[in-house]
XYZ file of C-alpha atoms in Angstrom:
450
model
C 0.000 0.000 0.000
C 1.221 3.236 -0.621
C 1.713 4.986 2.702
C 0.426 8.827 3.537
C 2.346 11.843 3.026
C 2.129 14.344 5.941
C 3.930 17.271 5.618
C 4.575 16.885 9.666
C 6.292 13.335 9.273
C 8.474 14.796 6.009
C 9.528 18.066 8.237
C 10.670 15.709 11.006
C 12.408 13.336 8.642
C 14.220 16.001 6.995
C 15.210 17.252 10.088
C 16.345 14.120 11.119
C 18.564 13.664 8.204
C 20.073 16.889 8.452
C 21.496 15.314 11.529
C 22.737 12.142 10.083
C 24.197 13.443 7.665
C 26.173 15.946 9.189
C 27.858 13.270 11.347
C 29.107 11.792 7.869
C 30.711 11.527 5.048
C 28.344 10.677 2.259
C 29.420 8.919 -1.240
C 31.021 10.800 -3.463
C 29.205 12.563 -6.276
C 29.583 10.578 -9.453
C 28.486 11.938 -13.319
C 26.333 8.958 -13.203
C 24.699 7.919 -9.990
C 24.408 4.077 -11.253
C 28.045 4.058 -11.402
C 28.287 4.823 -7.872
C 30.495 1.577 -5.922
C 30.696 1.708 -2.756
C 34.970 1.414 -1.859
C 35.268 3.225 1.507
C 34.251 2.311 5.012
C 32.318 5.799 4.696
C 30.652 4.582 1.742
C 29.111 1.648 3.529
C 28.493 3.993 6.739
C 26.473 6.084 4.192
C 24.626 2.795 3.048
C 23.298 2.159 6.406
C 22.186 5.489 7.234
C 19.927 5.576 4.142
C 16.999 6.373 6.307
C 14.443 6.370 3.254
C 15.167 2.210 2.782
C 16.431 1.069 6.058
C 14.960 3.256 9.398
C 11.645 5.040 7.697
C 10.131 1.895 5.666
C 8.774 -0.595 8.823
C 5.795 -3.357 7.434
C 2.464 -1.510 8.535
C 0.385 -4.200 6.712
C 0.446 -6.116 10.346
C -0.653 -3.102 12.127
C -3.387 -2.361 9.413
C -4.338 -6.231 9.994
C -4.606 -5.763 13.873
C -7.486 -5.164 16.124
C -7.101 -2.063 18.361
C -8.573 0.479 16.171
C -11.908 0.284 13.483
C -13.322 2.501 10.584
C -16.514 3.478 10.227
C -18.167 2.528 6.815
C -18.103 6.141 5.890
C -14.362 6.393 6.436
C -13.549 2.981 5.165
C -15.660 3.511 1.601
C -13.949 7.394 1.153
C -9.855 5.227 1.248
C -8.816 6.100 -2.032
C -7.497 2.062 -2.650
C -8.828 -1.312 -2.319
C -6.312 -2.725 -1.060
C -6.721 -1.102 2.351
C -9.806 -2.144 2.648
C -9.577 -5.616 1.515
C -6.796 -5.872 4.115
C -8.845 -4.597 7.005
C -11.877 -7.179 6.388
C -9.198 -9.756 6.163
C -9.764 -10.916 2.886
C -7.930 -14.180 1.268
C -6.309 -12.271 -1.513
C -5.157 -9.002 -3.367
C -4.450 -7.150 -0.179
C -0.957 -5.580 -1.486
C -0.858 -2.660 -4.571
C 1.592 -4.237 -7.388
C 5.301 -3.191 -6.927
C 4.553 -0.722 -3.831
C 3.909 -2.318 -0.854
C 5.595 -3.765 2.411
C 6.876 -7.239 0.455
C 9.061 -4.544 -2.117
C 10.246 -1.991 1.238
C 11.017 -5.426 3.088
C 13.167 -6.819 -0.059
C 14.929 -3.298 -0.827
C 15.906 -2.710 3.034
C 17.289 -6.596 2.425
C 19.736 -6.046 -0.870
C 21.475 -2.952 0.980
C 22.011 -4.831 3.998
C 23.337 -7.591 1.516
C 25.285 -4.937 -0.429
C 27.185 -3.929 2.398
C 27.860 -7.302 4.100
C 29.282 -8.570 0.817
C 30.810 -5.290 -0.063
C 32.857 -5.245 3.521
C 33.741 -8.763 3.181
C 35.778 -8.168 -0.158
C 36.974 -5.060 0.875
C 40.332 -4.323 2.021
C 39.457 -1.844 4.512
C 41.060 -2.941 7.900
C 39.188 -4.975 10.365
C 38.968 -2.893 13.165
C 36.516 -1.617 15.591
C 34.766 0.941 12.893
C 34.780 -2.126 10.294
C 33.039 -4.023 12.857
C 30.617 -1.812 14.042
C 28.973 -1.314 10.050
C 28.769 -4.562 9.562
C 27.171 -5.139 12.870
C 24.634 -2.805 11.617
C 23.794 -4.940 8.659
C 23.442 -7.430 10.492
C 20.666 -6.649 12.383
C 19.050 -4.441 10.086
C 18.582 -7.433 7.814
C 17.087 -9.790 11.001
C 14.886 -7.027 11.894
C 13.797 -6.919 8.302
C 13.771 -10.895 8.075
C 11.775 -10.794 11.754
C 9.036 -8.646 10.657
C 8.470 -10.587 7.219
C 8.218 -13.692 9.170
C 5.155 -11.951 11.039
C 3.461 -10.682 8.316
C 3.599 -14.183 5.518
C 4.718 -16.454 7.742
C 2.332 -19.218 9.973
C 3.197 -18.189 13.968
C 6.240 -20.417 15.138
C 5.706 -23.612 16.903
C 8.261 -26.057 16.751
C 5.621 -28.831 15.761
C 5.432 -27.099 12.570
C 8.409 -25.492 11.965
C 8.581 -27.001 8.177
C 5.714 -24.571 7.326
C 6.775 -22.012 4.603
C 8.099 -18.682 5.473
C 9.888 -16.352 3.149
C 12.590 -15.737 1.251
C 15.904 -15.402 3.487
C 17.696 -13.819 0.319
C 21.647 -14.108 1.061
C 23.233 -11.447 -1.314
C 22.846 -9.152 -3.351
C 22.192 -10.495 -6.471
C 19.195 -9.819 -8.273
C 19.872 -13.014 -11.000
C 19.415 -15.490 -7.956
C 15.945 -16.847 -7.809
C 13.691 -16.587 -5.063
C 12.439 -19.669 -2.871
C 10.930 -19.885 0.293
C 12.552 -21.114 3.426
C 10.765 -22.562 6.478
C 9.768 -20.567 9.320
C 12.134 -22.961 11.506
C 14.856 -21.901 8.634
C 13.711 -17.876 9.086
C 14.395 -17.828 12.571
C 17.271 -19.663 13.260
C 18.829 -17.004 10.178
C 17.413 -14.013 11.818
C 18.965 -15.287 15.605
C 22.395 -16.083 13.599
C 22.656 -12.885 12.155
C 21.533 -10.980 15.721
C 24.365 -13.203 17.855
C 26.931 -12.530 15.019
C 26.097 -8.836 15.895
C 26.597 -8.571 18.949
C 30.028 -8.344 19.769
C 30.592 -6.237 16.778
C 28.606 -3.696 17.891
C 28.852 -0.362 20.474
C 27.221 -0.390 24.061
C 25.885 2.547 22.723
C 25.382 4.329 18.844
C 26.329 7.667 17.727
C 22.360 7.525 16.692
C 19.457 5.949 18.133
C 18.624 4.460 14.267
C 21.820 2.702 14.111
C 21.765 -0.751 16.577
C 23.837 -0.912 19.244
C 24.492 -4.018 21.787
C 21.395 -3.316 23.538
C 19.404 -3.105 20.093
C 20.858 -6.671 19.437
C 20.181 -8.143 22.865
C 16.484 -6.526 22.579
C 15.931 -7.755 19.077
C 16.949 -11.087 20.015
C 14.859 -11.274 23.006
C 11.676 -10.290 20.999
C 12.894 -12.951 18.414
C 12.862 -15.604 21.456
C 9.531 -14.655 22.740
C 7.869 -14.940 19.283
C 9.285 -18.470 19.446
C 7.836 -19.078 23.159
C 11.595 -19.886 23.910
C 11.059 -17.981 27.628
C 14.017 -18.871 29.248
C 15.987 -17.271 26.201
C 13.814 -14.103 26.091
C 14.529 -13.725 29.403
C 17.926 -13.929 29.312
C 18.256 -11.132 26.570
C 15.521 -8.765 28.300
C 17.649 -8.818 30.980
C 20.768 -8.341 28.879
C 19.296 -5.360 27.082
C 17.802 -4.107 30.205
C 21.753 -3.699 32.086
C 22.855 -1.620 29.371
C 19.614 1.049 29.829
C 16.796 0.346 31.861
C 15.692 3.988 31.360
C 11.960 4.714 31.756
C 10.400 7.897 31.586
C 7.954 9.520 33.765
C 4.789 10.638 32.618
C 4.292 12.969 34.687
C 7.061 14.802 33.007
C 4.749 15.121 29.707
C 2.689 17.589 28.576
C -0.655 15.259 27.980
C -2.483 17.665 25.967
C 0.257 18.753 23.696
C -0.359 17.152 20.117
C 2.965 15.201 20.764
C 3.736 14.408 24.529
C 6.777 12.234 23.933
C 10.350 13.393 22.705
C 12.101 12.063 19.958
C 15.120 9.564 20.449
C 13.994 9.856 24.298
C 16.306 7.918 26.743
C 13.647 4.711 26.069
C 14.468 4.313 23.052
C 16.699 1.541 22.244
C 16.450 1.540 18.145
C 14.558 4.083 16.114
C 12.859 2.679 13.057
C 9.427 3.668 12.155
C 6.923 3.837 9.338
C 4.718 7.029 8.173
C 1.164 5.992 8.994
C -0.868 4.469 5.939
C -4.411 5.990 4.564
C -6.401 3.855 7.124
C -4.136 4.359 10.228
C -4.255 8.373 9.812
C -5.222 10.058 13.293
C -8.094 11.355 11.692
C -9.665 8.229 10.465
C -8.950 5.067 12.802
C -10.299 5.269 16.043
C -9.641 3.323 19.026
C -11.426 0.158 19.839
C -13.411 0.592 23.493
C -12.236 -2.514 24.880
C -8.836 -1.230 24.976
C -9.565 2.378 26.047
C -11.690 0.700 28.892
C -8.919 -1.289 29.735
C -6.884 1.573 31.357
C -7.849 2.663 34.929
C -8.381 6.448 35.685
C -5.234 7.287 36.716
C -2.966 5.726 34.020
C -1.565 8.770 31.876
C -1.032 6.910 28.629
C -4.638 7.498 27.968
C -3.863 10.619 27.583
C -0.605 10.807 26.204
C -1.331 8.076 23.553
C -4.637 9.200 22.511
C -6.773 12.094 21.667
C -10.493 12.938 21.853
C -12.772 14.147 19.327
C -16.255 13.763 18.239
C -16.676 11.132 20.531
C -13.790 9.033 19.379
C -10.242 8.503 20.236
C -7.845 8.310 17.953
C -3.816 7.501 18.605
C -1.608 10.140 18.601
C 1.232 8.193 18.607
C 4.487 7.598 20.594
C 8.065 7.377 19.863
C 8.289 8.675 16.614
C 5.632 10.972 16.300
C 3.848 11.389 13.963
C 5.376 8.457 12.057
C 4.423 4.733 13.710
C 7.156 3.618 15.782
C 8.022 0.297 15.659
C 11.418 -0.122 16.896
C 12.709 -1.070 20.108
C 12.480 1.162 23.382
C 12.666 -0.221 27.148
C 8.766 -0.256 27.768
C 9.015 -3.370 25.674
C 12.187 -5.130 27.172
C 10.197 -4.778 30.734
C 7.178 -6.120 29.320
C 8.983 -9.248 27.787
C 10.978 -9.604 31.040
C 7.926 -9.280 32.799
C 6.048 -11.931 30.571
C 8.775 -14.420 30.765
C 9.338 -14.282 34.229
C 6.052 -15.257 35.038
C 6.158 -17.920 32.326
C 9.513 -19.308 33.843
C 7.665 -19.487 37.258
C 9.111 -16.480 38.722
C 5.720 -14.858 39.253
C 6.539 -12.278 42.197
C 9.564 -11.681 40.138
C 7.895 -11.045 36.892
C 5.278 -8.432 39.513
C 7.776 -6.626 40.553
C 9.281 -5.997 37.082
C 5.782 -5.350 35.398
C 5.274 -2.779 38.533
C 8.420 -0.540 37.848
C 7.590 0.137 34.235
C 3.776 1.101 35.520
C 4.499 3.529 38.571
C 5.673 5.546 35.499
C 3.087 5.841 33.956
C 0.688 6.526 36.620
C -0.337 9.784 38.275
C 2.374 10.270 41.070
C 0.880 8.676 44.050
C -1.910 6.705 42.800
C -0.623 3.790 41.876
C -1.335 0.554 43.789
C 1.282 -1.990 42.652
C -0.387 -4.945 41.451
C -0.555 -8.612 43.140
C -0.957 -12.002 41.580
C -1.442 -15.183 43.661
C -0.679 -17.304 40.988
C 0.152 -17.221 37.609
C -2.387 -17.129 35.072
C -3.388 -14.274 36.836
C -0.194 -12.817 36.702
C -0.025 -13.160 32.936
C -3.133 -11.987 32.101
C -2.333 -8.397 34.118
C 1.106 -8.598 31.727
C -0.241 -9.486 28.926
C -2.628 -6.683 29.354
C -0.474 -4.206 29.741
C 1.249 -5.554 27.076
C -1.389 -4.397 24.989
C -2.102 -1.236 26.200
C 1.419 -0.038 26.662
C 2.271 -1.427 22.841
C -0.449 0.056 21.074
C 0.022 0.774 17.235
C 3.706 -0.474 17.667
C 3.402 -3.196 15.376
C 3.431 -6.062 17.698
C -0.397 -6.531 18.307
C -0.774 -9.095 15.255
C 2.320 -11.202 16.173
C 1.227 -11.181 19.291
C -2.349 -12.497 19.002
C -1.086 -15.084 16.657
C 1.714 -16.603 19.060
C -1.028 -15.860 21.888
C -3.477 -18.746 19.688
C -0.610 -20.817 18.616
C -0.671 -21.615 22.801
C -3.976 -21.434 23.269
C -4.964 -18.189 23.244
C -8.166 -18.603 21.737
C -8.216 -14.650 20.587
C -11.088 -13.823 17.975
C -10.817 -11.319 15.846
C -14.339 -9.109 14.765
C -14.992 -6.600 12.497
C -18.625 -5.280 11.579
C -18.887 -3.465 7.894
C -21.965 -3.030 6.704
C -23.593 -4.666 8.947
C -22.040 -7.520 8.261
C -19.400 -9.461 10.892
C -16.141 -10.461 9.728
C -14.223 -12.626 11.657
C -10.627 -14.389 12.542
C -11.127 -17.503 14.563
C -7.579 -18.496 15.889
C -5.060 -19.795 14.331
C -6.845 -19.283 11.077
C -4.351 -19.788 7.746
C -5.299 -15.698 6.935
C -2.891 -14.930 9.465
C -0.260 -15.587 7.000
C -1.097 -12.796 5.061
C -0.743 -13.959 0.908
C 2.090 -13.206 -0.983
C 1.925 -10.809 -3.059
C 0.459 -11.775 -6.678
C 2.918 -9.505 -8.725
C 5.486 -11.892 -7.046
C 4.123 -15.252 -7.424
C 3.757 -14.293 -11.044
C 7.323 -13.113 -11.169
C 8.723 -15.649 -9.212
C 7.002 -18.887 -9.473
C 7.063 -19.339 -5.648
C 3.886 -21.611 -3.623
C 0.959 -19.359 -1.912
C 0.043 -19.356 1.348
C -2.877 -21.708 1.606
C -5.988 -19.945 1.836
């Protein structure tokens, strides 16, 4: 789908850039641009900062699939595409626009990570700490590529069906090679390779929040470990990411009513990457689902600093990248998944206490009454609630409900257009959202079962 130009988003990129780039050398100016090799360690510095292919191009087709906002008929018949809509009723096919859409950003974020690995490896540039830290980079800019595609086309993971298809895991740059579709076992043992090779090449801490550091690895990888309900694992790298910052900000310290409470590159914020919002997710159109506005009590802020009122509706304002989607990696989310997997790995007083220092900051100083489990399915049903509420529009709510129903979730999805109810019973094959049918065609690879 093609996603929305606000002028607000472009201002803030630009501005953004403008600060990249000045911390850079950028590749020389050549007569022709397609001549342009990358030769210097600069060069493939400049690669990774592309912004445009790499930090501002996140999948939004699993947050446009997700269930914490609706349309009403009015605003869904006035989206200027189809495929919007035909995504947002969940239907079996056609949901992606030919040759612009998240399977083409995905693929294009892929080759220049490719590029540069392959580039650096045949280089001559000395292997030393800077050499390191770029390829690092690649690394886990191409597993947090791999990652998300593995949520959107991929079946959730379970280990007694590992052999299902996933995608492409495309291993260099070369456009000749033919496409072919590994398993999802395949997908994520290649995206946790690539995040462990990363790690030690990589800075405690980056010049830039969109370029991963160590924690961005450790944090990556524990998401990666959660999706796979490996909960010792998750835990382990939570915790990991955690030591290096375990910043949280107080939201008391916001201005609530301003259009855009939260700070950009804030001390949460592990790893920046982000999407502009598409037709249907504009702050004007999609508005919050009441079961999850309901869900916060009266004195939890991030009803207010998430959403905002009008007409009798709330709509998301946004949080981390605003006005763009943020769907990168900040703290919030390491506590949650420490929380979660604490409690999973029978540590449930543990996994309270954890779950209770991310909320007292987000409560109204002195209201907050830290919250008791006696046992644990309690105890993960408060996480997994906050889960949701904290993660809103963050483009985990889809992965999330589908390795929620892989377990036993038993999560329905509902939509009424019309008049008429659509549904998503769990584990339902749509959740591996179809290929698409440009790249079948091209390619020659199976469908997703329908």
């Amino acid at each position: 789908m093609k996603k929305t130009n606000h002028f607000g988003y472009w201002l803030l990129l630009a501005l953004f850039a403008a600060g990249i780039l000045g911390c850079q050398k950028l590749l020389d100016e050549k007569p022709d641009q397609r001549l342009v090799i990358p030769s210097t360690l600069a060069d493939f510095q400049a690669l990774m900062d592309n912004f445009g292919v790499l930090t501002a191009k996140d999948l939004v087709s699993a947050e446009i699939s997700a269930d914490d906002y609706y349309l009403t008929d009015a605003d869904l018949a006035a989206l200027p595409g189809e495929y919007e809509r035909r995504m947002y009723s969940w239907q079996k096919d056609n949901l992606f626009e030919p040759g612009s859409n998240d399977w083409a950003y995905l693929y294009k974020a892929v080759y220049s990570c490719n590029a540069v690995l392959e580039g650096l490896e045949a280089s001559t540039i000395e292997r030393d700490t800077r050499f390191n830290n770029v390829k690092g980079q690649a690394l886990v800019y191409r597993a947090k590529c791999f990652l998300q595609g593995l949520g959107l086309w991929a079946k959730a993971y379970q280990v007694s069906s590992a052999t299902d298809l996933g995608i492409p895991l495309r291993p260099n740059a070369d456009f000749n090679m033919p496409s072919n579709r590994a398993t999802v076992q395949e997908g994520y043992q290649k995206v946790l390779a690539d995040l462990k090779a990363a790690v030690p090449l990589l800075p405690v801490k980056a010049l830039s929040a969109t370029r991963p550091s160590k924690a961005a690895a450790y944090g990556l990888l524990a998401r990666t470990f959660l999706y796979m309900g490996n909960y010792q694992a998750a835990e382990n790298y939570a915790d990991s990411c955690l030591r290096i910052n375990a910043a949280l900000l107080d939201y008391n310290q916001l201005n609530a009513t301003a259009s855009y409470p939260v700070a950009l590159f804030n001390p949460e914020v592990l790893f920046s990457t982000f999407s502009p919002p598409p037709t249907i997710l504009t702050n004007t159109r999609a508005k919050m689902v009441p079961e999850l506005l309901q869900a916060y009590q009266a004195n939890d802020l991030r009803k207010q600093v998430f959403y905002l009122q009008s007409g009798g509706a709330s709509y998301f304002k946004g949080t981390y990248f605003q006005p763009a989607l943020f769907f990168g990696l900040a703290t919030d989310e390491m506590y949650l998944t420490l929380a979660e997997c604490q409690v999973r790995n029978g540590k449930t007083d543990l996994g309270m206490q954890t779950l209770n220092k991310l909320l007292v900051a987000r409560f109204k100083t002195g209201t907050f009454v830290p919250l008791v489990a006696s046992d644990k399915a309690t105890a993960l049903n408060m996480v997994l609630s906050e889960r949701r509420k904290e993660l809103v529009m963050r483009g985990m709510r889809w992965m999330d409900v589908k390795r929620l129903n892989a377990e036993g979730g038993n999560i329905v999805l509902k939509r009424t257009i019309g008049g008429i109810d659509y549904t998503l019973t769990p584990n339902d094959k749509r959740y591996a959202l179809p290929l698409p049918e440009d790249i079948i065609a091209l390619t020659g690879m199976p469908q997703n079962e329908r």
